[in-house]
Amino acid sequence: MRASPRPLFHITADAMLPAAPGMAMVAPRDPLALLLEELLEAADCSIIPPPALAPDGPSATRAFAALRRASAFFEVAAGASLADHFWTHGSALRSGEVAARLRATARCGRPVQGFLALYATDICSPLLYSPNAMPVRVRTRISFQGDAGGPFLALIACEADPVGRVQAIAGHALPIYHGRRFMPVRSPLDRDVLRALEHLQVALDAHGIECWIQRARFPQSEAAARYNIRICVPGKAERQFMIAVHPGGLAGDDSAPPADFLVDAGNWANGTFIAWLTRTVSR
């Protein structure tokens, strides 16, 4: 975990305004989107370690446990930890658990918001759908970004009214790699490339070679998703390269560092990327 300062987990009234007519995409500075990115990064969800260092494999249980551990690095108010106001199951909202916690904190003179991180298979704003669970309804909207589709990880903000009743006031859904790895993705092509990179990890692991995959964090204005690949061969110098992924082949913002390979729909379909990856790794 990084020791750098963390933002305060709180959203203001303007974040709860409904989206403009016809606007399904989230604004680049959506506060819930930024908070969710911070939480995922703190939980190391942007990293896929070599198989030898994670022999049990990924699971939703471990992914949510990492989010709960990361929540301890944030505050919802001065002296009030996010960890005490953070849930990973929608039933906490319906059972009154969220309301009881927010009322208890408010009695100490610190009215705060609560937050739920929920796995979702579909979003139909203002409803969030999870497997084997009742839908969660948000008062205003659930924003989202990209065209990757589900599954999603959603961050839901909750607030108590003057009489102590709690509502989910706003939400943001981020497309993720799959239900066992909460790595954000921007397109279905991202998921295809990540699967190929995980296959590469397994192949290299059989030869005692470590391969790390890390999603590089860039502003939402950056068009392409980027992944840093690190190859560690015993007795040799470490090698690194960066892959950018965009279905349309856009290189992205000029301010972003150049990628060693830009994966698009064409060079993915015809095998050019896989051939380049094989040559690069075997050098």
mmCIF file of C-alpha atoms in Angstrom:
data_model
loop_
_atom_site.group_PDB
_atom_site.id
_atom_site.type_symbol
_atom_site.label_atom_id
_atom_site.label_comp_id
_atom_site.label_asym_id
_atom_site.label_seq_id
_atom_site.Cartn_x
_atom_site.Cartn_y
_atom_site.Cartn_z
ATOM 1 C CA MET A 1 0.000 0.000 0.000
ATOM 2 C CA ARG A 2 1.199 3.525 -0.726
ATOM 3 C CA ALA A 3 1.778 5.915 2.120
ATOM 4 C CA SER A 4 0.879 9.022 0.133
ATOM 5 C CA PRO A 5 -2.085 11.198 1.268
ATOM 6 C CA ARG A 6 -5.544 9.870 0.484
ATOM 7 C CA PRO A 7 -8.576 11.954 -0.485
ATOM 8 C CA LEU A 8 -11.495 12.424 1.860
ATOM 9 C CA PHE A 9 -14.344 10.088 0.963
ATOM 10 C CA HIS A 10 -17.236 12.514 0.498
ATOM 11 C CA ILE A 11 -19.334 13.765 -2.392
ATOM 12 C CA THR A 12 -21.080 17.119 -2.591
ATOM 13 C CA ALA A 13 -24.606 17.967 -3.727
ATOM 14 C CA ASP A 14 -23.576 18.760 -7.319
ATOM 15 C CA ALA A 15 -22.398 15.162 -7.737
ATOM 16 C CA MET A 16 -25.987 14.024 -7.267
ATOM 17 C CA LEU A 17 -27.467 16.059 -10.099
ATOM 18 C CA PRO A 18 -29.084 13.917 -12.810
ATOM 19 C CA ALA A 19 -27.229 13.425 -16.066
ATOM 20 C CA ALA A 20 -28.135 15.699 -18.958
ATOM 21 C CA PRO A 21 -30.667 14.220 -21.426
ATOM 22 C CA GLY A 22 -28.989 11.716 -23.718
ATOM 23 C CA MET A 23 -25.742 11.735 -21.727
ATOM 24 C CA ALA A 24 -24.934 8.202 -20.548
ATOM 25 C CA MET A 25 -21.206 8.768 -20.152
ATOM 26 C CA VAL A 26 -19.775 10.012 -16.884
ATOM 27 C CA ALA A 27 -18.069 13.398 -16.764
ATOM 28 C CA PRO A 28 -14.263 13.081 -16.549
ATOM 29 C CA ARG A 29 -14.180 14.548 -13.023
ATOM 30 C CA ASP A 30 -17.072 12.578 -11.541
ATOM 31 C CA PRO A 31 -16.098 12.503 -7.843
ATOM 32 C CA LEU A 32 -17.343 8.956 -7.226
ATOM 33 C CA ALA A 33 -15.323 7.719 -10.204
ATOM 34 C CA LEU A 34 -12.194 9.332 -8.780
ATOM 35 C CA LEU A 35 -12.834 7.890 -5.312
ATOM 36 C CA LEU A 36 -13.396 4.399 -6.716
ATOM 37 C CA GLU A 37 -10.164 4.608 -8.721
ATOM 38 C CA GLU A 38 -8.303 5.658 -5.568
ATOM 39 C CA LEU A 39 -9.771 2.774 -3.578
ATOM 40 C CA LEU A 40 -8.928 0.205 -6.264
ATOM 41 C CA GLU A 41 -5.389 1.482 -6.540
ATOM 42 C CA ALA A 42 -4.935 1.382 -2.769
ATOM 43 C CA ALA A 43 -6.136 -2.237 -2.817
ATOM 44 C CA ASP A 44 -3.574 -3.101 -5.532
ATOM 45 C CA CYS A 45 -6.369 -4.149 -7.893
ATOM 46 C CA SER A 46 -4.388 -2.653 -10.778
ATOM 47 C CA ILE A 47 -1.726 -5.367 -10.446
ATOM 48 C CA ILE A 48 -1.788 -9.009 -11.570
ATOM 49 C CA PRO A 49 1.181 -10.712 -9.875
ATOM 50 C CA PRO A 50 3.026 -13.753 -11.275
ATOM 51 C CA PRO A 51 1.241 -17.076 -10.614
ATOM 52 C CA ALA A 52 4.081 -18.249 -8.352
ATOM 53 C CA LEU A 53 3.381 -15.347 -5.981
ATOM 54 C CA ALA A 54 -0.384 -15.967 -5.963
ATOM 55 C CA PRO A 55 -0.723 -19.768 -6.041
ATOM 56 C CA ASP A 56 -4.330 -19.795 -4.801
ATOM 57 C CA GLY A 57 -5.518 -17.740 -7.749
ATOM 58 C CA PRO A 58 -7.892 -14.762 -7.693
ATOM 59 C CA SER A 59 -11.318 -14.802 -6.045
ATOM 60 C CA ALA A 60 -14.095 -12.348 -5.292
ATOM 61 C CA THR A 61 -13.624 -13.032 -1.580
ATOM 62 C CA ARG A 62 -9.975 -11.963 -1.677
ATOM 63 C CA ALA A 63 -10.760 -8.985 -3.921
ATOM 64 C CA PHE A 64 -13.373 -7.638 -1.498
ATOM 65 C CA ALA A 65 -11.064 -8.309 1.459
ATOM 66 C CA ALA A 66 -8.406 -6.182 -0.264
ATOM 67 C CA LEU A 67 -10.921 -3.349 -0.666
ATOM 68 C CA ARG A 68 -11.861 -3.545 3.006
ATOM 69 C CA ARG A 69 -8.188 -3.401 4.032
ATOM 70 C CA ALA A 70 -7.622 -0.442 1.716
ATOM 71 C CA SER A 71 -10.598 1.425 3.204
ATOM 72 C CA ALA A 72 -8.569 1.886 6.410
ATOM 73 C CA PHE A 73 -6.323 4.331 4.526
ATOM 74 C CA PHE A 74 -9.182 6.796 3.983
ATOM 75 C CA GLU A 75 -11.425 8.965 6.142
ATOM 76 C CA VAL A 76 -15.027 10.054 5.699
ATOM 77 C CA ALA A 77 -14.447 12.923 8.148
ATOM 78 C CA ALA A 78 -11.617 14.028 10.400
ATOM 79 C CA GLY A 79 -10.966 11.133 12.745
ATOM 80 C CA ALA A 80 -13.693 8.927 11.174
ATOM 81 C CA SER A 81 -12.265 6.014 9.189
ATOM 82 C CA LEU A 82 -13.848 4.889 5.945
ATOM 83 C CA ALA A 83 -13.314 1.322 7.194
ATOM 84 C CA ASP A 84 -16.077 1.904 9.765
ATOM 85 C CA HIS A 85 -18.442 3.284 7.113
ATOM 86 C CA PHE A 86 -17.757 0.870 4.259
ATOM 87 C CA TRP A 87 -19.679 -2.240 3.170
ATOM 88 C CA THR A 88 -19.323 -4.787 0.369
ATOM 89 C CA HIS A 89 -22.845 -6.233 0.383
ATOM 90 C CA GLY A 90 -26.154 -4.571 -0.460
ATOM 91 C CA SER A 91 -27.977 -6.303 2.391
ATOM 92 C CA ALA A 92 -26.283 -3.893 4.834
ATOM 93 C CA LEU A 93 -28.384 -1.101 3.352
ATOM 94 C CA ARG A 94 -31.671 -3.013 3.629
ATOM 95 C CA SER A 95 -31.032 -4.472 7.090
ATOM 96 C CA GLY A 96 -30.495 -1.099 8.728
ATOM 97 C CA GLU A 97 -26.809 -1.733 9.415
ATOM 98 C CA VAL A 98 -25.744 1.307 7.351
ATOM 99 C CA ALA A 99 -28.371 3.516 9.009
ATOM 100 C CA ALA A 100 -27.321 2.444 12.511
ATOM 101 C CA ARG A 101 -23.666 3.166 11.835
ATOM 102 C CA LEU A 102 -24.309 6.587 10.297
ATOM 103 C CA ARG A 103 -26.645 7.560 13.153
ATOM 104 C CA ALA A 104 -24.037 6.500 15.730
ATOM 105 C CA THR A 105 -21.345 8.608 14.070
ATOM 106 C CA ALA A 106 -23.718 11.567 13.750
ATOM 107 C CA ARG A 107 -24.431 11.429 17.478
ATOM 108 C CA CYS A 108 -20.725 12.066 18.010
ATOM 109 C CA GLY A 109 -21.146 15.324 16.109
ATOM 110 C CA ARG A 110 -19.757 14.066 12.801
ATOM 111 C CA PRO A 111 -22.493 13.492 10.200
ATOM 112 C CA VAL A 112 -20.831 11.449 7.463
ATOM 113 C CA GLN A 113 -21.636 9.504 4.329
ATOM 114 C CA GLY A 114 -21.364 5.743 4.040
ATOM 115 C CA PHE A 115 -20.133 3.841 0.993
ATOM 116 C CA LEU A 116 -20.853 0.446 -0.511
ATOM 117 C CA ALA A 117 -18.618 -1.311 -3.047
ATOM 118 C CA LEU A 118 -20.825 -3.788 -4.903
ATOM 119 C CA TYR A 119 -20.235 -6.299 -7.679
ATOM 120 C CA ALA A 120 -22.817 -5.880 -10.455
ATOM 121 C CA THR A 121 -23.627 -7.746 -13.619
ATOM 122 C CA ASP A 122 -25.897 -5.063 -15.049
ATOM 123 C CA ILE A 123 -26.661 -1.372 -14.554
ATOM 124 C CA CYS A 124 -29.980 0.175 -15.535
ATOM 125 C CA SER A 125 -29.767 3.537 -13.782
ATOM 126 C CA PRO A 126 -30.966 4.107 -11.120
ATOM 127 C CA LEU A 127 -30.922 0.327 -10.467
ATOM 128 C CA LEU A 128 -27.906 -1.894 -9.876
ATOM 129 C CA TYR A 129 -28.255 -5.663 -10.370
ATOM 130 C CA SER A 130 -26.075 -8.233 -8.594
ATOM 131 C CA PRO A 131 -26.263 -12.051 -8.726
ATOM 132 C CA ASN A 132 -28.579 -13.660 -6.160
ATOM 133 C CA ALA A 133 -29.459 -10.315 -4.593
ATOM 134 C CA MET A 134 -32.213 -7.740 -4.738
ATOM 135 C CA PRO A 135 -31.471 -4.710 -6.956
ATOM 136 C CA VAL A 136 -30.096 -1.617 -5.252
ATOM 137 C CA ARG A 137 -31.875 1.626 -6.163
ATOM 138 C CA VAL A 138 -30.010 4.937 -6.132
ATOM 139 C CA ARG A 139 -31.940 8.153 -5.570
ATOM 140 C CA THR A 140 -30.457 10.050 -8.502
ATOM 141 C CA ARG A 141 -28.306 8.069 -10.912
ATOM 142 C CA ILE A 142 -25.593 5.483 -11.396
ATOM 143 C CA SER A 143 -23.000 6.941 -13.724
ATOM 144 C CA PHE A 144 -20.695 4.793 -15.821
ATOM 145 C CA GLN A 145 -18.060 5.087 -18.507
ATOM 146 C CA GLY A 146 -16.822 3.281 -21.573
ATOM 147 C CA ASP A 147 -18.472 0.564 -23.657
ATOM 148 C CA ALA A 148 -16.931 -2.484 -21.996
ATOM 149 C CA GLY A 149 -20.210 -3.678 -20.486
ATOM 150 C CA GLY A 150 -20.369 -5.821 -17.366
ATOM 151 C CA PRO A 151 -19.326 -7.031 -14.992
ATOM 152 C CA PHE A 152 -18.925 -3.872 -12.929
ATOM 153 C CA LEU A 153 -17.704 -2.731 -9.558
ATOM 154 C CA ALA A 154 -19.966 0.033 -8.290
ATOM 155 C CA LEU A 155 -19.343 2.563 -5.545
ATOM 156 C CA ILE A 156 -22.583 3.716 -3.901
ATOM 157 C CA ALA A 157 -22.711 6.748 -1.578
ATOM 158 C CA CYS A 158 -25.289 6.726 1.239
ATOM 159 C CA GLU A 159 -26.524 9.520 3.459
ATOM 160 C CA ALA A 160 -28.884 9.786 6.441
ATOM 161 C CA ASP A 161 -31.724 12.311 6.491
ATOM 162 C CA PRO A 162 -32.573 14.396 9.619
ATOM 163 C CA VAL A 163 -34.672 11.577 11.101
ATOM 164 C CA GLY A 164 -32.001 8.938 10.539
ATOM 165 C CA ARG A 165 -33.365 7.184 7.455
ATOM 166 C CA VAL A 166 -30.680 6.271 4.931
ATOM 167 C CA GLN A 167 -30.789 6.487 1.153
ATOM 168 C CA ALA A 168 -28.328 5.552 -1.544
ATOM 169 C CA ILE A 169 -27.827 9.010 -3.011
ATOM 170 C CA ALA A 170 -25.488 8.419 -5.971
ATOM 171 C CA GLY A 171 -23.426 5.697 -7.609
ATOM 172 C CA HIS A 172 -20.695 5.082 -10.126
ATOM 173 C CA ALA A 173 -20.087 1.783 -11.942
ATOM 174 C CA LEU A 174 -16.683 0.876 -13.338
ATOM 175 C CA PRO A 175 -16.306 -2.018 -15.804
ATOM 176 C CA ILE A 176 -13.851 -4.599 -14.438
ATOM 177 C CA TYR A 177 -11.855 -7.471 -15.934
ATOM 178 C CA HIS A 178 -14.009 -10.163 -14.303
ATOM 179 C CA GLY A 179 -15.651 -11.084 -11.022
ATOM 180 C CA ARG A 180 -12.438 -12.379 -9.441
ATOM 181 C CA ARG A 181 -10.178 -9.528 -10.519
ATOM 182 C CA PHE A 182 -11.384 -5.976 -9.979
ATOM 183 C CA MET A 183 -9.007 -4.431 -12.510
ATOM 184 C CA PRO A 184 -10.760 -1.605 -14.417
ATOM 185 C CA VAL A 185 -11.151 -1.990 -18.179
ATOM 186 C CA ARG A 186 -12.377 0.351 -20.895
ATOM 187 C CA SER A 187 -13.427 -2.032 -23.667
ATOM 188 C CA PRO A 188 -14.064 -5.729 -24.426
ATOM 189 C CA LEU A 189 -10.679 -5.675 -26.187
ATOM 190 C CA ASP A 190 -9.066 -4.831 -22.841
ATOM 191 C CA ARG A 191 -10.451 -8.065 -21.421
ATOM 192 C CA ASP A 192 -9.171 -10.076 -24.414
ATOM 193 C CA VAL A 193 -5.677 -8.610 -24.074
ATOM 194 C CA LEU A 194 -5.605 -9.226 -20.321
ATOM 195 C CA ARG A 195 -6.555 -12.873 -20.880
ATOM 196 C CA ALA A 196 -3.689 -13.214 -23.358
ATOM 197 C CA LEU A 197 -1.287 -11.610 -20.876
ATOM 198 C CA GLU A 198 -2.417 -13.983 -18.124
ATOM 199 C CA HIS A 199 -1.768 -16.939 -20.451
ATOM 200 C CA LEU A 200 1.709 -15.485 -20.998
ATOM 201 C CA GLN A 201 2.243 -15.333 -17.235
ATOM 202 C CA VAL A 202 1.405 -19.029 -16.875
ATOM 203 C CA ALA A 203 3.691 -20.019 -19.755
ATOM 204 C CA LEU A 204 6.617 -18.034 -18.344
ATOM 205 C CA ASP A 205 5.964 -19.304 -14.816
ATOM 206 C CA ALA A 206 6.588 -22.858 -16.030
ATOM 207 C CA HIS A 207 10.158 -21.732 -16.819
ATOM 208 C CA GLY A 208 10.668 -19.918 -13.518
ATOM 209 C CA ILE A 209 10.187 -16.474 -15.077
ATOM 210 C CA GLU A 210 8.120 -13.855 -13.272
ATOM 211 C CA CYS A 211 5.771 -11.676 -15.320
ATOM 212 C CA TRP A 212 3.992 -8.727 -13.680
ATOM 213 C CA ILE A 213 1.017 -6.956 -15.274
ATOM 214 C CA GLN A 214 0.110 -3.494 -14.018
ATOM 215 C CA ARG A 215 -2.555 -1.160 -15.311
ATOM 216 C CA ALA A 216 -1.098 2.312 -15.703
ATOM 217 C CA ARG A 217 -3.321 5.035 -14.296
ATOM 218 C CA PHE A 218 -3.955 7.948 -16.644
ATOM 219 C CA PRO A 219 -6.559 10.743 -16.772
ATOM 220 C CA GLN A 220 -9.956 9.852 -18.214
ATOM 221 C CA SER A 221 -9.088 12.069 -21.188
ATOM 222 C CA GLU A 222 -6.474 9.501 -22.219
ATOM 223 C CA ALA A 223 -8.178 7.428 -24.906
ATOM 224 C CA ALA A 224 -6.227 4.174 -24.597
ATOM 225 C CA ALA A 225 -5.894 1.842 -21.627
ATOM 226 C CA ARG A 226 -2.247 1.134 -20.810
ATOM 227 C CA TYR A 227 -0.526 -1.811 -19.173
ATOM 228 C CA ASN A 228 3.059 -2.056 -17.957
ATOM 229 C CA ILE A 229 4.590 -5.520 -18.356
ATOM 230 C CA ARG A 230 7.627 -6.459 -16.278
ATOM 231 C CA ILE A 231 9.650 -9.617 -17.024
ATOM 232 C CA CYS A 232 12.054 -10.944 -14.370
ATOM 233 C CA VAL A 233 14.379 -13.740 -15.522
ATOM 234 C CA PRO A 234 16.692 -15.176 -12.839
ATOM 235 C CA GLY A 235 20.237 -13.949 -13.348
ATOM 236 C CA LYS A 236 19.273 -11.385 -15.993
ATOM 237 C CA ALA A 237 18.365 -7.710 -15.992
ATOM 238 C CA GLU A 238 14.686 -6.928 -15.594
ATOM 239 C CA ARG A 239 12.846 -5.937 -18.778
ATOM 240 C CA GLN A 240 9.789 -3.723 -19.070
ATOM 241 C CA PHE A 241 7.493 -2.646 -21.876
ATOM 242 C CA MET A 242 4.159 -0.859 -22.173
ATOM 243 C CA ILE A 243 1.099 -1.922 -24.145
ATOM 244 C CA ALA A 244 -1.672 0.511 -25.047
ATOM 245 C CA VAL A 245 -5.117 -0.842 -25.960
ATOM 246 C CA HIS A 246 -7.784 0.935 -27.965
ATOM 247 C CA PRO A 247 -10.222 -0.810 -30.356
ATOM 248 C CA GLY A 248 -10.055 2.047 -32.864
ATOM 249 C CA GLY A 249 -6.288 2.317 -32.798
ATOM 250 C CA LEU A 250 -6.129 5.782 -31.259
ATOM 251 C CA ALA A 251 -2.769 6.534 -29.701
ATOM 252 C CA GLY A 252 -4.284 8.806 -27.060
ATOM 253 C CA ASP A 253 -3.179 12.096 -25.584
ATOM 254 C CA ASP A 254 0.161 13.481 -26.772
ATOM 255 C CA SER A 255 1.096 14.069 -23.133
ATOM 256 C CA ALA A 256 0.991 10.327 -22.408
ATOM 257 C CA PRO A 257 4.233 8.349 -22.727
ATOM 258 C CA PRO A 258 4.570 6.396 -25.982
ATOM 259 C CA ALA A 259 3.631 2.718 -25.850
ATOM 260 C CA ASP A 260 5.805 -0.079 -27.221
ATOM 261 C CA PHE A 261 2.754 -1.519 -28.971
ATOM 262 C CA LEU A 262 -0.758 -0.180 -29.581
ATOM 263 C CA VAL A 263 -3.272 -3.019 -29.705
ATOM 264 C CA ASP A 264 -6.338 -2.330 -31.830
ATOM 265 C CA ALA A 265 -9.171 -4.478 -33.149
ATOM 266 C CA GLY A 266 -7.312 -5.180 -36.393
ATOM 267 C CA ASN A 267 -3.925 -6.317 -35.099
ATOM 268 C CA TRP A 268 -5.645 -8.300 -32.349
ATOM 269 C CA ALA A 269 -7.851 -10.187 -34.833
ATOM 270 C CA ASN A 270 -5.056 -10.972 -37.309
ATOM 271 C CA GLY A 271 -2.579 -12.131 -34.663
ATOM 272 C CA THR A 272 -0.029 -9.348 -35.159
ATOM 273 C CA PHE A 273 -0.079 -8.396 -31.488
ATOM 274 C CA ILE A 274 0.402 -11.974 -30.262
ATOM 275 C CA ALA A 275 3.288 -12.424 -32.702
ATOM 276 C CA TRP A 276 4.904 -9.194 -31.470
ATOM 277 C CA LEU A 277 4.400 -10.230 -27.842
ATOM 278 C CA THR A 278 6.012 -13.617 -28.480
ATOM 279 C CA ARG A 279 9.048 -12.038 -30.172
ATOM 280 C CA THR A 280 9.429 -9.399 -27.468
ATOM 281 C CA VAL A 281 9.300 -11.832 -24.573
ATOM 282 C CA SER A 282 11.637 -14.385 -26.197
ATOM 283 C CA ARG A 283 14.485 -11.909 -26.774
#
